[in-house]
Amino acid sequence: MSVRRAVLTMAVLGFAGGAPLAAQEVLGRVIDAANGAPVGLAGVFILSAEREIVVGSAADTAGYYRIVAPEAGEYYLYVQRLGYFENETPLVALEEGGQYGVDIEMRPEPFRLDPLEVTVRNEGLERYLTLELSVNPNSIFGYRVYQGIPLEEAKLKAEDNTDLLRELYIPVTHGFDACVGSIGMGLPARGVGDAGGERLCGTLSVDELRCPVEHIEDIAMDRIAVVVVLGGNVRLYTRDFDWTFRPAGRLGVC
């Protein structure tokens, strides 16, 4: 999904006398561009001018957020929410001790789901992941979900599961140098690169069981119903997975 420029309203908020605050604070609301309604629980991130993650937060259920940059400088504000196109502001210059009001609009993303292919609704998926992780998944940078028609279209183009992940823009190798990862994933584990240097690798799991990346082709593609990119983990869920209970730290490998 491509990043689209934000429509934003920005104001510099005043202070009631005294020395300026040490923090550079940004606060505002995330709004649905189609109807002006609040976008609750959206992930809100401050990115450096080089688009590296500086700090992350999340809006409340009414769409209001507050986030603090560690130092003055130029930053992007980036928002994401399942069901919407991710978005970012132009570079925003934050002065030392400044407080800024920034409202950001998000455009709804058509969520194409064939009723015969729906495995779990957005609300059920986010409820499940929130219970498992004890954190709103939208607050994890790079959170993505693929199922329904988009996933089935990717399957038609893919020769195997490695191709499938690549069709979904998830980098993966397996065999001698097994590695799975995604650009922009937060907090991935370190792995060894092809040239002997270090690179960032994530992990692969199937129905919440850790799966060695070199075994990715042991999974029947037609059984894969949902693909979740979440932090440093790519999660594949089959049509047999039970979304109705809270996970209890299950252990094991696929």
PDB file of C-alpha atoms in Angstrom:
ATOM      1  CA  MET A   1       0.000   0.000   0.000  1.00  0.00           C
ATOM      2  CA  SER A   2       1.366   3.359  -0.965  1.00  0.00           C
ATOM      3  CA  VAL A   3       1.730   6.287   1.402  1.00  0.00           C
ATOM      4  CA  ARG A   4      -0.447   9.224   0.480  1.00  0.00           C
ATOM      5  CA  ARG A   5       0.259  12.738   1.657  1.00  0.00           C
ATOM      6  CA  ALA A   6      -1.784  13.900   4.601  1.00  0.00           C
ATOM      7  CA  VAL A   7      -4.298  16.676   4.581  1.00  0.00           C
ATOM      8  CA  LEU A   8      -3.470  18.299   7.884  1.00  0.00           C
ATOM      9  CA  THR A   9      -4.286  21.273  10.019  1.00  0.00           C
ATOM     10  CA  MET A  10      -1.319  22.538  12.013  1.00  0.00           C
ATOM     11  CA  ALA A  11      -1.237  25.187  14.714  1.00  0.00           C
ATOM     12  CA  VAL A  12       1.448  26.313  17.147  1.00  0.00           C
ATOM     13  CA  LEU A  13      -0.097  26.298  20.593  1.00  0.00           C
ATOM     14  CA  GLY A  14       0.792  28.975  23.106  1.00  0.00           C
ATOM     15  CA  PHE A  15       1.997  28.633  26.705  1.00  0.00           C
ATOM     16  CA  ALA A  16       1.015  30.478  29.831  1.00  0.00           C
ATOM     17  CA  GLY A  17       4.314  32.226  30.594  1.00  0.00           C
ATOM     18  CA  GLY A  18       7.471  30.754  32.099  1.00  0.00           C
ATOM     19  CA  ALA A  19      10.333  28.949  30.387  1.00  0.00           C
ATOM     20  CA  PRO A  20       9.543  26.739  27.386  1.00  0.00           C
ATOM     21  CA  LEU A  21       8.972  23.049  27.955  1.00  0.00           C
ATOM     22  CA  ALA A  22      11.912  20.733  27.366  1.00  0.00           C
ATOM     23  CA  ALA A  23       9.866  18.349  25.228  1.00  0.00           C
ATOM     24  CA  GLN A  24       8.671  18.903  21.678  1.00  0.00           C
ATOM     25  CA  GLU A  25       5.026  17.870  21.894  1.00  0.00           C
ATOM     26  CA  VAL A  26       2.599  17.202  19.063  1.00  0.00           C
ATOM     27  CA  LEU A  27      -1.066  16.583  19.737  1.00  0.00           C
ATOM     28  CA  GLY A  28      -4.184  16.456  17.642  1.00  0.00           C
ATOM     29  CA  ARG A  29      -6.759  14.138  16.146  1.00  0.00           C
ATOM     30  CA  VAL A  30      -6.814  11.492  13.419  1.00  0.00           C
ATOM     31  CA  ILE A  31      -9.889  11.979  11.212  1.00  0.00           C
ATOM     32  CA  ASP A  32     -11.670   9.946   8.527  1.00  0.00           C
ATOM     33  CA  ALA A  33     -11.315  11.946   5.295  1.00  0.00           C
ATOM     34  CA  ALA A  34     -14.606  10.591   3.928  1.00  0.00           C
ATOM     35  CA  ASN A  35     -16.949  11.634   6.719  1.00  0.00           C
ATOM     36  CA  GLY A  36     -14.955  13.582   9.310  1.00  0.00           C
ATOM     37  CA  ALA A  37     -15.415  10.898  11.961  1.00  0.00           C
ATOM     38  CA  PRO A  38     -12.554  10.148  14.363  1.00  0.00           C
ATOM     39  CA  VAL A  39     -10.231   7.255  13.503  1.00  0.00           C
ATOM     40  CA  GLY A  40      -9.852   5.630  16.890  1.00  0.00           C
ATOM     41  CA  LEU A  41      -6.813   3.599  17.931  1.00  0.00           C
ATOM     42  CA  ALA A  42      -4.745   4.614  14.899  1.00  0.00           C
ATOM     43  CA  GLY A  43      -0.996   4.171  15.263  1.00  0.00           C
ATOM     44  CA  VAL A  44       0.865   7.511  15.297  1.00  0.00           C
ATOM     45  CA  PHE A  45       4.623   7.657  14.724  1.00  0.00           C
ATOM     46  CA  ILE A  46       7.329  10.288  14.536  1.00  0.00           C
ATOM     47  CA  LEU A  47       9.817   9.504  11.757  1.00  0.00           C
ATOM     48  CA  SER A  48      13.135  11.221  11.209  1.00  0.00           C
ATOM     49  CA  ALA A  49      13.900  13.080   7.981  1.00  0.00           C
ATOM     50  CA  GLU A  50      15.479   9.779   6.839  1.00  0.00           C
ATOM     51  CA  ARG A  51      12.176   8.018   7.709  1.00  0.00           C
ATOM     52  CA  GLU A  52      13.586   6.065  10.623  1.00  0.00           C
ATOM     53  CA  ILE A  53      11.234   5.411  13.530  1.00  0.00           C
ATOM     54  CA  VAL A  54      11.878   7.839  16.382  1.00  0.00           C
ATOM     55  CA  VAL A  55       8.903   7.182  18.649  1.00  0.00           C
ATOM     56  CA  GLY A  56       5.456   5.633  18.375  1.00  0.00           C
ATOM     57  CA  SER A  57       2.100   6.049  20.072  1.00  0.00           C
ATOM     58  CA  ALA A  58      -1.584   5.475  19.374  1.00  0.00           C
ATOM     59  CA  ALA A  59      -4.710   7.589  19.258  1.00  0.00           C
ATOM     60  CA  ASP A  60      -7.453   6.941  21.794  1.00  0.00           C
ATOM     61  CA  THR A  61     -10.902   5.673  20.853  1.00  0.00           C
ATOM     62  CA  ALA A  62     -11.976   9.234  19.971  1.00  0.00           C
ATOM     63  CA  GLY A  63      -9.014   9.717  17.611  1.00  0.00           C
ATOM     64  CA  TYR A  64      -7.023  12.047  19.876  1.00  0.00           C
ATOM     65  CA  TYR A  65      -3.285  11.501  20.202  1.00  0.00           C
ATOM     66  CA  ARG A  66      -0.285  13.028  21.964  1.00  0.00           C
ATOM     67  CA  ILE A  67       3.317  12.245  21.031  1.00  0.00           C
ATOM     68  CA  VAL A  68       6.642  13.758  22.077  1.00  0.00           C
ATOM     69  CA  ALA A  69       9.795  14.071  19.967  1.00  0.00           C
ATOM     70  CA  PRO A  70      13.021  13.524  21.942  1.00  0.00           C
ATOM     71  CA  GLU A  71      14.681  16.658  20.521  1.00  0.00           C
ATOM     72  CA  ALA A  72      14.060  19.571  18.191  1.00  0.00           C
ATOM     73  CA  GLY A  73      14.341  18.916  14.467  1.00  0.00           C
ATOM     74  CA  GLU A  74      12.444  18.105  11.301  1.00  0.00           C
ATOM     75  CA  TYR A  75      10.158  15.090  11.368  1.00  0.00           C
ATOM     76  CA  TYR A  76       7.387  13.319   9.518  1.00  0.00           C
ATOM     77  CA  LEU A  77       4.223  12.327  11.342  1.00  0.00           C
ATOM     78  CA  TYR A  78       3.020   8.935  10.101  1.00  0.00           C
ATOM     79  CA  VAL A  79      -0.325   7.279  10.822  1.00  0.00           C
ATOM     80  CA  GLN A  80      -1.612   3.772  10.158  1.00  0.00           C
ATOM     81  CA  ARG A  81      -4.844   1.925  10.878  1.00  0.00           C
ATOM     82  CA  LEU A  82      -6.258  -1.314   9.531  1.00  0.00           C
ATOM     83  CA  GLY A  83      -8.936  -0.373   6.997  1.00  0.00           C
ATOM     84  CA  TYR A  84      -7.254   2.909   5.979  1.00  0.00           C
ATOM     85  CA  PHE A  85      -4.416   3.942   3.704  1.00  0.00           C
ATOM     86  CA  GLU A  86      -1.356   4.789   5.798  1.00  0.00           C
ATOM     87  CA  ASN A  87      -0.492   8.460   5.618  1.00  0.00           C
ATOM     88  CA  GLU A  88       2.234  10.928   6.496  1.00  0.00           C
ATOM     89  CA  THR A  89       2.572  14.685   6.817  1.00  0.00           C
ATOM     90  CA  PRO A  90       5.162  16.786   5.022  1.00  0.00           C
ATOM     91  CA  LEU A  91       8.285  17.471   7.090  1.00  0.00           C
ATOM     92  CA  VAL A  92       7.320  19.349  10.253  1.00  0.00           C
ATOM     93  CA  ALA A  93       9.920  21.520  12.005  1.00  0.00           C
ATOM     94  CA  LEU A  94       9.646  21.142  15.790  1.00  0.00           C
ATOM     95  CA  GLU A  95      11.413  23.790  17.852  1.00  0.00           C
ATOM     96  CA  GLU A  96      12.794  23.118  21.312  1.00  0.00           C
ATOM     97  CA  GLY A  97      10.029  23.241  23.890  1.00  0.00           C
ATOM     98  CA  GLY A  98       7.350  23.815  21.263  1.00  0.00           C
ATOM     99  CA  GLN A  99       3.840  22.431  21.344  1.00  0.00           C
ATOM    100  CA  TYR A 100       2.036  21.828  18.052  1.00  0.00           C
ATOM    101  CA  GLY A 101      -1.493  20.887  17.119  1.00  0.00           C
ATOM    102  CA  VAL A 102      -1.692  18.623  14.069  1.00  0.00           C
ATOM    103  CA  ASP A 103      -4.902  17.010  12.835  1.00  0.00           C
ATOM    104  CA  ILE A 104      -4.364  14.332  10.196  1.00  0.00           C
ATOM    105  CA  GLU A 105      -6.907  12.865   7.792  1.00  0.00           C
ATOM    106  CA  MET A 106      -6.877   9.217   6.707  1.00  0.00           C
ATOM    107  CA  ARG A 107      -8.586   7.893   3.594  1.00  0.00           C
ATOM    108  CA  PRO A 108     -10.563   4.653   3.978  1.00  0.00           C
ATOM    109  CA  GLU A 109      -9.088   1.712   2.089  1.00  0.00           C
ATOM    110  CA  PRO A 110     -11.590  -0.450   0.210  1.00  0.00           C
ATOM    111  CA  PHE A 111     -11.274  -3.806   1.957  1.00  0.00           C
ATOM    112  CA  ARG A 112     -12.129  -6.258  -0.802  1.00  0.00           C
ATOM    113  CA  LEU A 113     -13.323  -9.471   0.756  1.00  0.00           C
ATOM    114  CA  ASP A 114     -15.101 -12.279  -1.037  1.00  0.00           C
ATOM    115  CA  PRO A 115     -17.696 -13.473   1.533  1.00  0.00           C
ATOM    116  CA  LEU A 116     -16.568 -17.047   0.864  1.00  0.00           C
ATOM    117  CA  GLU A 117     -12.974 -16.166   1.709  1.00  0.00           C
ATOM    118  CA  VAL A 118     -13.449 -14.111   4.879  1.00  0.00           C
ATOM    119  CA  THR A 119     -11.642 -15.834   7.718  1.00  0.00           C
ATOM    120  CA  VAL A 120     -11.757 -13.168  10.409  1.00  0.00           C
ATOM    121  CA  ARG A 121     -13.225  -9.668  10.428  1.00  0.00           C
ATOM    122  CA  ASN A 122     -11.045  -6.641  11.205  1.00  0.00           C
ATOM    123  CA  GLU A 123     -12.575  -6.242  14.644  1.00  0.00           C
ATOM    124  CA  GLY A 124     -12.085  -9.897  15.569  1.00  0.00           C
ATOM    125  CA  LEU A 125      -8.507  -9.929  14.315  1.00  0.00           C
ATOM    126  CA  GLU A 126      -7.536  -6.795  16.219  1.00  0.00           C
ATOM    127  CA  ARG A 127      -9.279  -8.028  19.363  1.00  0.00           C
ATOM    128  CA  TYR A 128      -7.387 -11.318  19.140  1.00  0.00           C
ATOM    129  CA  LEU A 129      -3.992  -9.661  18.568  1.00  0.00           C
ATOM    130  CA  THR A 130      -4.589  -7.078  21.298  1.00  0.00           C
ATOM    131  CA  LEU A 131      -5.342  -9.819  23.813  1.00  0.00           C
ATOM    132  CA  GLU A 132      -2.289 -11.812  22.759  1.00  0.00           C
ATOM    133  CA  LEU A 133       0.171  -8.903  22.615  1.00  0.00           C
ATOM    134  CA  SER A 134      -1.352  -6.705  25.355  1.00  0.00           C
ATOM    135  CA  VAL A 135      -0.991  -3.795  22.938  1.00  0.00           C
ATOM    136  CA  ASN A 136      -3.036  -2.369  20.073  1.00  0.00           C
ATOM    137  CA  PRO A 137      -1.442  -3.886  16.919  1.00  0.00           C
ATOM    138  CA  ASN A 138      -1.952  -0.585  15.073  1.00  0.00           C
ATOM    139  CA  SER A 139       0.660   0.924  17.406  1.00  0.00           C
ATOM    140  CA  ILE A 140       3.330  -1.421  15.958  1.00  0.00           C
ATOM    141  CA  PHE A 141       4.976   0.196  12.942  1.00  0.00           C
ATOM    142  CA  GLY A 142       4.405  -1.671   9.697  1.00  0.00           C
ATOM    143  CA  TYR A 143       1.347  -3.649  10.842  1.00  0.00           C
ATOM    144  CA  ARG A 144      -0.247  -5.207   7.752  1.00  0.00           C
ATOM    145  CA  VAL A 145      -2.974  -7.779   7.116  1.00  0.00           C
ATOM    146  CA  TYR A 146      -3.715  -9.646   3.879  1.00  0.00           C
ATOM    147  CA  GLN A 147      -6.699 -11.925   3.316  1.00  0.00           C
ATOM    148  CA  GLY A 148      -9.675 -12.339   1.009  1.00  0.00           C
ATOM    149  CA  ILE A 149      -9.382 -11.194  -2.599  1.00  0.00           C
ATOM    150  CA  PRO A 150      -5.947  -9.466  -2.289  1.00  0.00           C
ATOM    151  CA  LEU A 151      -4.412 -12.632  -0.840  1.00  0.00           C
ATOM    152  CA  GLU A 152      -6.081 -14.886  -3.412  1.00  0.00           C
ATOM    153  CA  GLU A 153      -4.842 -12.637  -6.231  1.00  0.00           C
ATOM    154  CA  ALA A 154      -1.294 -12.918  -4.876  1.00  0.00           C
ATOM    155  CA  LYS A 155      -1.641 -16.716  -4.746  1.00  0.00           C
ATOM    156  CA  LEU A 156      -2.590 -16.826  -8.433  1.00  0.00           C
ATOM    157  CA  LYS A 157       0.678 -15.060  -9.311  1.00  0.00           C
ATOM    158  CA  ALA A 158       2.876 -17.109  -6.982  1.00  0.00           C
ATOM    159  CA  GLU A 159       4.610 -20.385  -7.791  1.00  0.00           C
ATOM    160  CA  ASP A 160       5.258 -21.209  -4.140  1.00  0.00           C
ATOM    161  CA  ASN A 161       5.012 -19.690  -0.651  1.00  0.00           C
ATOM    162  CA  THR A 162       8.248 -17.770  -1.091  1.00  0.00           C
ATOM    163  CA  ASP A 163       6.762 -16.130  -4.183  1.00  0.00           C
ATOM    164  CA  LEU A 164       3.549 -15.480  -2.260  1.00  0.00           C
ATOM    165  CA  LEU A 165       5.304 -13.460   0.426  1.00  0.00           C
ATOM    166  CA  ARG A 166       7.229 -11.539  -2.222  1.00  0.00           C
ATOM    167  CA  GLU A 167       3.980 -10.751  -4.057  1.00  0.00           C
ATOM    168  CA  LEU A 168       2.855  -9.212  -0.750  1.00  0.00           C
ATOM    169  CA  TYR A 169       6.106  -7.182  -0.609  1.00  0.00           C
ATOM    170  CA  ILE A 170       7.487  -9.256   2.272  1.00  0.00           C
ATOM    171  CA  PRO A 171      11.172 -10.081   1.602  1.00  0.00           C
ATOM    172  CA  VAL A 172      12.020 -13.725   2.224  1.00  0.00           C
ATOM    173  CA  THR A 173      14.817 -16.198   1.496  1.00  0.00           C
ATOM    174  CA  HIS A 174      15.139 -19.795   2.619  1.00  0.00           C
ATOM    175  CA  GLY A 175      17.595 -22.608   2.389  1.00  0.00           C
ATOM    176  CA  PHE A 176      21.212 -21.967   3.410  1.00  0.00           C
ATOM    177  CA  ASP A 177      20.599 -18.344   4.420  1.00  0.00           C
ATOM    178  CA  ALA A 178      17.042 -18.376   5.758  1.00  0.00           C
ATOM    179  CA  CYS A 179      15.584 -14.966   6.524  1.00  0.00           C
ATOM    180  CA  VAL A 180      12.172 -13.354   6.552  1.00  0.00           C
ATOM    181  CA  GLY A 181      11.498  -9.702   7.029  1.00  0.00           C
ATOM    182  CA  SER A 182       9.659  -6.620   5.895  1.00  0.00           C
ATOM    183  CA  ILE A 183      10.817  -3.080   5.216  1.00  0.00           C
ATOM    184  CA  GLY A 184       9.876  -0.882   8.140  1.00  0.00           C
ATOM    185  CA  MET A 185       9.183  -3.676  10.622  1.00  0.00           C
ATOM    186  CA  GLY A 186       9.710  -2.681  14.219  1.00  0.00           C
ATOM    187  CA  LEU A 187      12.111  -4.470  16.539  1.00  0.00           C
ATOM    188  CA  PRO A 188      13.160  -7.394  14.319  1.00  0.00           C
ATOM    189  CA  ALA A 189      15.806  -9.872  15.440  1.00  0.00           C
ATOM    190  CA  ARG A 190      19.264  -9.749  13.878  1.00  0.00           C
ATOM    191  CA  GLY A 191      20.301 -12.340  11.299  1.00  0.00           C
ATOM    192  CA  VAL A 192      23.251 -12.982   9.050  1.00  0.00           C
ATOM    193  CA  GLY A 193      23.207 -11.560   5.537  1.00  0.00           C
ATOM    194  CA  ASP A 194      24.238 -13.207   2.264  1.00  0.00           C
ATOM    195  CA  ALA A 195      27.563 -11.357   2.210  1.00  0.00           C
ATOM    196  CA  GLY A 196      28.437 -12.220   5.787  1.00  0.00           C
ATOM    197  CA  GLY A 197      27.386  -8.877   7.243  1.00  0.00           C
ATOM    198  CA  GLU A 198      24.532  -8.288   9.639  1.00  0.00           C
ATOM    199  CA  ARG A 199      21.033  -7.520   8.439  1.00  0.00           C
ATOM    200  CA  LEU A 200      17.639  -7.411  10.089  1.00  0.00           C
ATOM    201  CA  CYS A 201      15.566 -10.579   9.973  1.00  0.00           C
ATOM    202  CA  GLY A 202      12.205 -11.350  11.435  1.00  0.00           C
ATOM    203  CA  THR A 203      10.545 -14.655  12.294  1.00  0.00           C
ATOM    204  CA  LEU A 204       7.885 -16.806  10.688  1.00  0.00           C
ATOM    205  CA  SER A 205       5.001 -18.485  12.476  1.00  0.00           C
ATOM    206  CA  VAL A 206       2.078 -20.634  11.376  1.00  0.00           C
ATOM    207  CA  ASP A 207      -1.073 -20.641  13.501  1.00  0.00           C
ATOM    208  CA  GLU A 208       0.989 -19.099  16.334  1.00  0.00           C
ATOM    209  CA  LEU A 209       3.656 -21.819  16.218  1.00  0.00           C
ATOM    210  CA  ARG A 210       7.204 -20.754  15.347  1.00  0.00           C
ATOM    211  CA  CYS A 211       8.224 -22.141  11.959  1.00  0.00           C
ATOM    212  CA  PRO A 212      11.823 -22.275  10.691  1.00  0.00           C
ATOM    213  CA  VAL A 213      11.960 -20.158   7.553  1.00  0.00           C
ATOM    214  CA  GLU A 214      13.630 -22.968   5.602  1.00  0.00           C
ATOM    215  CA  HIS A 215      10.403 -24.996   6.075  1.00  0.00           C
ATOM    216  CA  ILE A 216       8.174 -22.360   4.490  1.00  0.00           C
ATOM    217  CA  GLU A 217       7.385 -24.595   1.511  1.00  0.00           C
ATOM    218  CA  ASP A 218       6.069 -27.352   3.802  1.00  0.00           C
ATOM    219  CA  ILE A 219       2.877 -25.318   4.270  1.00  0.00           C
ATOM    220  CA  ALA A 220       0.062 -25.922   1.790  1.00  0.00           C
ATOM    221  CA  MET A 221      -0.552 -22.592   0.065  1.00  0.00           C
ATOM    222  CA  ASP A 222      -4.263 -23.235  -0.388  1.00  0.00           C
ATOM    223  CA  ARG A 223      -4.645 -23.523   3.417  1.00  0.00           C
ATOM    224  CA  ILE A 224      -3.182 -20.057   4.075  1.00  0.00           C
ATOM    225  CA  ALA A 225      -6.102 -17.743   4.815  1.00  0.00           C
ATOM    226  CA  VAL A 226      -4.572 -14.714   6.558  1.00  0.00           C
ATOM    227  CA  VAL A 227      -1.089 -13.176   6.437  1.00  0.00           C
ATOM    228  CA  VAL A 228      -0.166 -10.717   9.184  1.00  0.00           C
ATOM    229  CA  VAL A 229       3.019  -8.632   9.238  1.00  0.00           C
ATOM    230  CA  LEU A 230       3.477  -7.555  12.824  1.00  0.00           C
ATOM    231  CA  GLY A 231       6.679  -6.147  14.235  1.00  0.00           C
ATOM    232  CA  GLY A 232       9.478  -8.600  13.536  1.00  0.00           C
ATOM    233  CA  ASN A 233       7.122 -11.504  12.862  1.00  0.00           C
ATOM    234  CA  VAL A 234       5.360 -12.672   9.710  1.00  0.00           C
ATOM    235  CA  ARG A 235       2.372 -14.751  10.770  1.00  0.00           C
ATOM    236  CA  LEU A 236       0.500 -17.165   8.536  1.00  0.00           C
ATOM    237  CA  TYR A 237      -2.916 -18.371   9.685  1.00  0.00           C
ATOM    238  CA  THR A 238      -4.660 -21.345   8.100  1.00  0.00           C
ATOM    239  CA  ARG A 239      -8.371 -21.858   7.590  1.00  0.00           C
ATOM    240  CA  ASP A 240      -8.368 -24.179  10.629  1.00  0.00           C
ATOM    241  CA  PHE A 241      -7.178 -21.557  13.111  1.00  0.00           C
ATOM    242  CA  ASP A 242      -9.551 -20.784  15.989  1.00  0.00           C
ATOM    243  CA  TRP A 243      -9.862 -17.016  16.496  1.00  0.00           C
ATOM    244  CA  THR A 244     -12.384 -17.284  19.316  1.00  0.00           C
ATOM    245  CA  PHE A 245     -10.083 -17.746  22.308  1.00  0.00           C
ATOM    246  CA  ARG A 246      -7.235 -15.866  23.926  1.00  0.00           C
ATOM    247  CA  PRO A 247      -3.843 -17.483  23.298  1.00  0.00           C
ATOM    248  CA  ALA A 248      -2.036 -18.724  26.382  1.00  0.00           C
ATOM    249  CA  GLY A 249       1.609 -18.587  25.365  1.00  0.00           C
ATOM    250  CA  ARG A 250       1.598 -21.796  23.347  1.00  0.00           C
ATOM    251  CA  LEU A 251       5.025 -23.205  22.599  1.00  0.00           C
ATOM    252  CA  GLY A 252       6.352 -25.371  19.817  1.00  0.00           C
ATOM    253  CA  VAL A 253       7.396 -25.308  16.190  1.00  0.00           C
ATOM    254  CA  CYS A 254       5.483 -26.149  13.043  1.00  0.00           C
TER     255      CYS A 254
END
